[in-house]
Coordinates of C-alpha atoms in Angstrom, one line a residue:
X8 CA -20.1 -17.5 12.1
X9 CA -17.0 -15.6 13.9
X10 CA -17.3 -14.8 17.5
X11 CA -15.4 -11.7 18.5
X12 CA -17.2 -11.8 21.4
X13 CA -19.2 -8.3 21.0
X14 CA -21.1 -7.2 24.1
X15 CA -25.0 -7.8 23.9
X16 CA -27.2 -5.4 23.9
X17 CA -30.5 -4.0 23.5
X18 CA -32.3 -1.4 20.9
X19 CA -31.0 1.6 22.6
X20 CA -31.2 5.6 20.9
X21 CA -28.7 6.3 18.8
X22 CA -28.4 9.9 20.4
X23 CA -28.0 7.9 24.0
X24 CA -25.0 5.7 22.7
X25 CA -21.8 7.5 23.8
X26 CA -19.0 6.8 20.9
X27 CA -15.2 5.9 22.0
X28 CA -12.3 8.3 21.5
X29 CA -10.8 6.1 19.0
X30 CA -13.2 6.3 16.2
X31 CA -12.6 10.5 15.7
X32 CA -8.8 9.6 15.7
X33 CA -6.5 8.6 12.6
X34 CA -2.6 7.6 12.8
X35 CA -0.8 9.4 10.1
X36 CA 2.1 8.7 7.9
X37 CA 3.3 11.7 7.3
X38 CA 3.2 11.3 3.5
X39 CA 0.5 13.9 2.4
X40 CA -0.3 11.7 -0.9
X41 CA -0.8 8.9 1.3
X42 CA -2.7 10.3 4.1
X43 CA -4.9 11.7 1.6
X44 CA -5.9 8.7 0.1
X45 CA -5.6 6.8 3.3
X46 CA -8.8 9.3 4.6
X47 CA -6.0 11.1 6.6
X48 CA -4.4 7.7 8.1
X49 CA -5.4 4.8 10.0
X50 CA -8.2 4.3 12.7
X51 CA -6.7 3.0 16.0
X52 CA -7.6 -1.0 16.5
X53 CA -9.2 -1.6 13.2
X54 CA -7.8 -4.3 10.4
X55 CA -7.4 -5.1 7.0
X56 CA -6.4 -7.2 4.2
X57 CA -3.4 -6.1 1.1
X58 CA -3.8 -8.8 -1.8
X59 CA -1.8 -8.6 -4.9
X60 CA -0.3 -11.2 -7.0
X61 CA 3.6 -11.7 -6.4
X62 CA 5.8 -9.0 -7.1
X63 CA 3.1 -6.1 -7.2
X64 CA 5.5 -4.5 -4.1
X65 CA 3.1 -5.4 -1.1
X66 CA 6.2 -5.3 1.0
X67 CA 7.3 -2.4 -0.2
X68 CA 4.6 -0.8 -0.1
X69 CA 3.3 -1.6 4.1
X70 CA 7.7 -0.8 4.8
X71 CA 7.5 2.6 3.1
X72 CA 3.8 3.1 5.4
X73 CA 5.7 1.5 8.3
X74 CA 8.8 4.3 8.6
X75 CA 5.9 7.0 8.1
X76 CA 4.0 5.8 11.0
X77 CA 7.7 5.3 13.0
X78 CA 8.6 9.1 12.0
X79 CA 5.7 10.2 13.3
X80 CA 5.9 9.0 16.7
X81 CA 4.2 5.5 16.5
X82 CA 5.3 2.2 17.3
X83 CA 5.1 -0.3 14.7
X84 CA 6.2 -4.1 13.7
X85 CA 6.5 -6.1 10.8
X86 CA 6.1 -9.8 11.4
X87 CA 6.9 -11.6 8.7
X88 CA 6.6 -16.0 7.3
X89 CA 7.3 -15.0 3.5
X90 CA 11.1 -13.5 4.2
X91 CA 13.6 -13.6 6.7
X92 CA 15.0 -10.4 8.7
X93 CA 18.1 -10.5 6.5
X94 CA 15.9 -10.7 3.5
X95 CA 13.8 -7.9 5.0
X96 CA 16.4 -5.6 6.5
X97 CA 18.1 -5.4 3.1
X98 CA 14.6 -4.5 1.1
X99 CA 14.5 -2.3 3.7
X100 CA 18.0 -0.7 4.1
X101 CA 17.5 -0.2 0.0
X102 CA 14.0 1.6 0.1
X103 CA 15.7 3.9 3.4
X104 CA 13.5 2.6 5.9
X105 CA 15.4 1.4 8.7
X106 CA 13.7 2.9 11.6
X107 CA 10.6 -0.3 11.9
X108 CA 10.9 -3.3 14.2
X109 CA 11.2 -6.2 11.7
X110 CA 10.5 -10.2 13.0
X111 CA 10.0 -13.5 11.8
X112 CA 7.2 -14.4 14.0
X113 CA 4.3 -16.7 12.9
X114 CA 2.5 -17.5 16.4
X115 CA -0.9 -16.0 16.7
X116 CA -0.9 -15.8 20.4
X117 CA 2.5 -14.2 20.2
X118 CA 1.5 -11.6 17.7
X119 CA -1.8 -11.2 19.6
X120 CA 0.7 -10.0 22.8
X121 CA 2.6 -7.4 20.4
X122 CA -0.8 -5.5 20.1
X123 CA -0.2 -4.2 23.7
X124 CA 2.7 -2.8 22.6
X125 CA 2.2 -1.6 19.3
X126 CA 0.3 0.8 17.6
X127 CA 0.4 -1.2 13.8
X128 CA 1.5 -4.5 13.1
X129 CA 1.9 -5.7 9.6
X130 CA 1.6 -9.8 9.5
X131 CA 3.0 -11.4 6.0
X132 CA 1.5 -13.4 5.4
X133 CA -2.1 -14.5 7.1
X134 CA -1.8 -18.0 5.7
X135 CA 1.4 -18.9 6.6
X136 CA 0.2 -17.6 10.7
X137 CA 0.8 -20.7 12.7
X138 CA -0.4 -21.9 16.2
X139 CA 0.6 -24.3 19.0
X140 CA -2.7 -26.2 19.1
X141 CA -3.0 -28.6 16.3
X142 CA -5.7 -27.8 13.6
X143 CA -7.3 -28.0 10.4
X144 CA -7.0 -25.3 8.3
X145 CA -10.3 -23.6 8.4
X146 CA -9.9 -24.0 12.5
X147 CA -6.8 -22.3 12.2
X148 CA -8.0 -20.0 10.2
X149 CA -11.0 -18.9 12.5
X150 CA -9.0 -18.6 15.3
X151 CA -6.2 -17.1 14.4
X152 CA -9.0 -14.0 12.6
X153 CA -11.2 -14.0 15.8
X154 CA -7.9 -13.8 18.5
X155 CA -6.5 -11.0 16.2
X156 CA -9.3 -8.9 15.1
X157 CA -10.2 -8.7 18.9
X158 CA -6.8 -8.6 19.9
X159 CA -6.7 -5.2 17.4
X160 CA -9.9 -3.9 18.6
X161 CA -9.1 -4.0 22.8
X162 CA -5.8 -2.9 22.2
X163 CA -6.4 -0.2 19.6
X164 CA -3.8 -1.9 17.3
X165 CA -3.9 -1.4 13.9
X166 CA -3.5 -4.9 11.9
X167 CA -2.5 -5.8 8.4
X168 CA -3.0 -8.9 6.7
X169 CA -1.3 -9.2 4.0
X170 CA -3.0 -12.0 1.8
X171 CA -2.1 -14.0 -1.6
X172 CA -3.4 -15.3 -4.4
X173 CA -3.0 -18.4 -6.9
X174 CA -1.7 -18.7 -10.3
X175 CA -5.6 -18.1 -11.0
X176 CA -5.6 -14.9 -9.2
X177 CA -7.9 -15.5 -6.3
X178 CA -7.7 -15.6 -2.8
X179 CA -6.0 -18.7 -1.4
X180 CA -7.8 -19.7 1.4
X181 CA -11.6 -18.6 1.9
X182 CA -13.5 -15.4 1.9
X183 CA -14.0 -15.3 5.8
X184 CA -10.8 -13.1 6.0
X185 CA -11.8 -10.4 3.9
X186 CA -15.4 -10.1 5.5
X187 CA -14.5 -10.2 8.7
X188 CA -11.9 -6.9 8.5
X189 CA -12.8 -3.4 8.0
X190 CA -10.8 -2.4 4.7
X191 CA -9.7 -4.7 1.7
X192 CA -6.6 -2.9 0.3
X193 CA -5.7 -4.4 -3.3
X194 CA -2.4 -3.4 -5.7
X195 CA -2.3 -4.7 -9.1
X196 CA 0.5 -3.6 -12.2
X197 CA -1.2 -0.5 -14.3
X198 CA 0.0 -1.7 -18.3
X199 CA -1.8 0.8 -19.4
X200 CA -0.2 3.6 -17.5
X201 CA 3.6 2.1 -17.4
X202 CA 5.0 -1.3 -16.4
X203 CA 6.3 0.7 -13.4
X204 CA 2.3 1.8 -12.4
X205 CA 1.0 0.6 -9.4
X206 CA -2.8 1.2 -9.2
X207 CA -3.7 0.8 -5.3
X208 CA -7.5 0.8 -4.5
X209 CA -10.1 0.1 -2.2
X210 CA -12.6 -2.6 -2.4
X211 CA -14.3 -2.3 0.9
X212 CA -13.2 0.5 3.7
X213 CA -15.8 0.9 6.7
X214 CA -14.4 3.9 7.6
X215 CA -13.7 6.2 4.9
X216 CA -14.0 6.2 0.4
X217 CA -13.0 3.5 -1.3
X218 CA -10.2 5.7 -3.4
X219 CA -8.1 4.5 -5.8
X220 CA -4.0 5.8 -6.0
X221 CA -1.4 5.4 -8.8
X222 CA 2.1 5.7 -7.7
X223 CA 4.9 4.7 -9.6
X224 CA 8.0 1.8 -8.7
X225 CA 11.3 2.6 -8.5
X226 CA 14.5 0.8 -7.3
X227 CA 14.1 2.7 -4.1
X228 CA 10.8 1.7 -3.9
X229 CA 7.4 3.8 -4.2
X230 CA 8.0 7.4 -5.4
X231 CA 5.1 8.5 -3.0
X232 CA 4.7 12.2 -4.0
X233 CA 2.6 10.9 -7.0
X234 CA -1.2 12.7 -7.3
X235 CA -4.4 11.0 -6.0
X236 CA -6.6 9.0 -8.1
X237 CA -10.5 9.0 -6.8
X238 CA -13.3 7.7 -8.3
X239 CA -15.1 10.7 -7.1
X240 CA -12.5 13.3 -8.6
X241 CA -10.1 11.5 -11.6
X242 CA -8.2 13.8 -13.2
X243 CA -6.4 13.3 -16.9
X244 CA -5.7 9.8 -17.2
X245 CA -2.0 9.3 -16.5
X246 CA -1.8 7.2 -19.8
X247 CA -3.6 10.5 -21.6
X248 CA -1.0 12.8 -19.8
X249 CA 1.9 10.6 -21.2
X250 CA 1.0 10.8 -24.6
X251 CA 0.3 14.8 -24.3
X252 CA 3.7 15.0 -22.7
X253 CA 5.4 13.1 -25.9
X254 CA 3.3 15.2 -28.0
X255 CA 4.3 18.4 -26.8
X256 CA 8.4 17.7 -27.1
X257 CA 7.7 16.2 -30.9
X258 CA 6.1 19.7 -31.4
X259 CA 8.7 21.2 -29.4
X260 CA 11.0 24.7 -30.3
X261 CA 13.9 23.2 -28.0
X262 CA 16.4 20.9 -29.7
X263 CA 17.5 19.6 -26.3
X264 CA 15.9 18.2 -23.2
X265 CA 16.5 17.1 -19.7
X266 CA 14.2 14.9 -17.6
X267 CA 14.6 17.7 -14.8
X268 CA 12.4 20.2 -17.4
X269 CA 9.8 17.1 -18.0
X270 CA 9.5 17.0 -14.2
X271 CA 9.1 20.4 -13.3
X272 CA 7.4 21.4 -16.4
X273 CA 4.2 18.5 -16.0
X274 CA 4.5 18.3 -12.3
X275 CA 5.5 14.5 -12.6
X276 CA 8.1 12.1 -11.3
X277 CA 11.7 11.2 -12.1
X278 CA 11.1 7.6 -13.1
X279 CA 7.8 8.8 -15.5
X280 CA 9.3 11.5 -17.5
X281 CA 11.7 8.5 -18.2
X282 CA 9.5 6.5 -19.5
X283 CA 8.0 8.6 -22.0
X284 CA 11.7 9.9 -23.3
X285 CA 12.0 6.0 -23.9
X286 CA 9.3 6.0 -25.8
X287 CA 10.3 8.5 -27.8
X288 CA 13.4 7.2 -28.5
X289 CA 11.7 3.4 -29.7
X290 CA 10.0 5.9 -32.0
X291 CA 13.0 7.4 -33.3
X292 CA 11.7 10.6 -32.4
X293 CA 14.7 11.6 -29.5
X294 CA 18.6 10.6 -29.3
X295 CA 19.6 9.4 -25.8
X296 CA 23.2 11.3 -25.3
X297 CA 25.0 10.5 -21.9
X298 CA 24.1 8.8 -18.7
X299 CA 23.1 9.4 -15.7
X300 CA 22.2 12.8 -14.3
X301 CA 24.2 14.3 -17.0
X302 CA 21.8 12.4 -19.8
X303 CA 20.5 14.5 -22.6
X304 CA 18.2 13.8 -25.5
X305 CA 18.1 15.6 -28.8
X306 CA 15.8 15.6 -31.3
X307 CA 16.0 13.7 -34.7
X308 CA 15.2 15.7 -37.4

């Protein structure tokens, strides 16, 4: 069992138990697609977990968060095992995110200090966390949860874990991580949408719905103004929407078209009206003419 040290007490009223300030207030990003699926941003001193399998854009995705929460007035760091700050400050210089307090810092007890400092730390990855007391790995494990889940909680820092997984695809490590936090963030590849698809869900959030958000990659990372995805309120499939996009150009008057009328017409991004006209054009259906924002494609007859 994890102590985090939780003041005792007895069966008290519910209506005589005075709730902190903290729990009716959220940090925002300042992305409304995110904030929105986020339940309207982070809850001061609580933690979680972001698992994906490598490459998913788990960095990318807690950077992009990161320079929200810094444009809105909060202070944040990313402490980081997996890359080092050069690595890091050029993912980050690419995506436009330059604003965040990057490290490479693996110390719990150090990180456990930023907390008084910081409003959201991001730690990649739990498992490589180290400490100056030797110890086994579950030891190191327990301790290093317990003096940063309380560090979060005392301080009102948020905390990210970010958390990997084998070749098999589960967790390295054991479950106590994921229990122990409040929300279990997960990103996988959508196929089925686009090889660019990222679906983002919750599996466990103890303060708000576990939603579910598809956003799509691009070189300068996530394009974040992509709709919401609930499991309480799905709209038309993306995949569905696709396929009704393609079919309405086939059936198309207009000889001609730009990805500009795609975007503005089906209220989508850059990087997906591009991947339906490369469908169509692996069909034989469209004509790719020029590059870049000049491109055009015609339609074969």
């Amino acid at each position: 069992m994890l102590e985090l040290n939780f003041k005792q007490t007895e069966l008290v009223s519910v209506d005589n138990i005075e709730i902190p300030s903290r729990f009716y207030s959220r940090m925002m990003t300042g992305i409304s697609t995110v904030d929105e699926f986020l339940h309207e941003g982070f809850l001061p001193g609580s933690t979680m977990t972001l698992t994906a399998a490598a490459g998913c854009g788990k960095t990318t995705f807690m950077i992009q968060l990161l320079e929200g929460l810094t444009n809105n007035g909060y202070s944040v760091g990313y402490c980081s095992s997996e890359e080092n700050i050069y690595q890091l400050a050029m993912t980050c210089r690419r995506i436009k995110c330059t604003s965040l307090q990057i490290a490479n810092l693996t110390d719990v007890d150090e990180i456990a200090k930023l907390t008084k400092t910081n409003d959201f730390l991001v730690i990649d990855s739990f498992q490589a966390l180290t400490t100056k007391t030797k110890m086994n790995s579950l030891e190191k494990e327990r301790y290093a949860l317990m003096k940063l889940v309380k560090a979060a909680q005392d301080n009102e820092c948020c905390i990210c874990f970010i958390m990997h997984l084998t070749k098999a695809g589960k967790l390295k490590g054991t479950t106590l991580v994921p229990h122990t936090v409040d929300a279990n963030l997960n990103i996988m590849i959508d196929a089925e949408v686009d090889d660019q698809a990222r679906r983002i869900w919750y599996s466990k959030n103890r303060f708000g719905p576990t939603n579910e958000l598809t956003l799509m990659m691009t070189h300068c990372g996530y394009d974040m103004h992509s709709k919401v995805v609930t499991k309480e309120n799905k709209y038309v499939s993306t995949k569905n929407q696709k396929e009704a996009i393609k079919s309405d150009l086939r059936n198309a008057l207009d000889e001609v078209v730009k990805v500009d009328q795609i975007t503005q017409k089906y209220n989508v991004s850059i990087v997906y009206a591009n991947s339906a006209l490369r469908e169509l054009v692996a069909e034989g259906s469209f004509k790719k003419i020029g590059r870049g924002s000049n491109a055009y494609w015609h339609k074969q007859n």
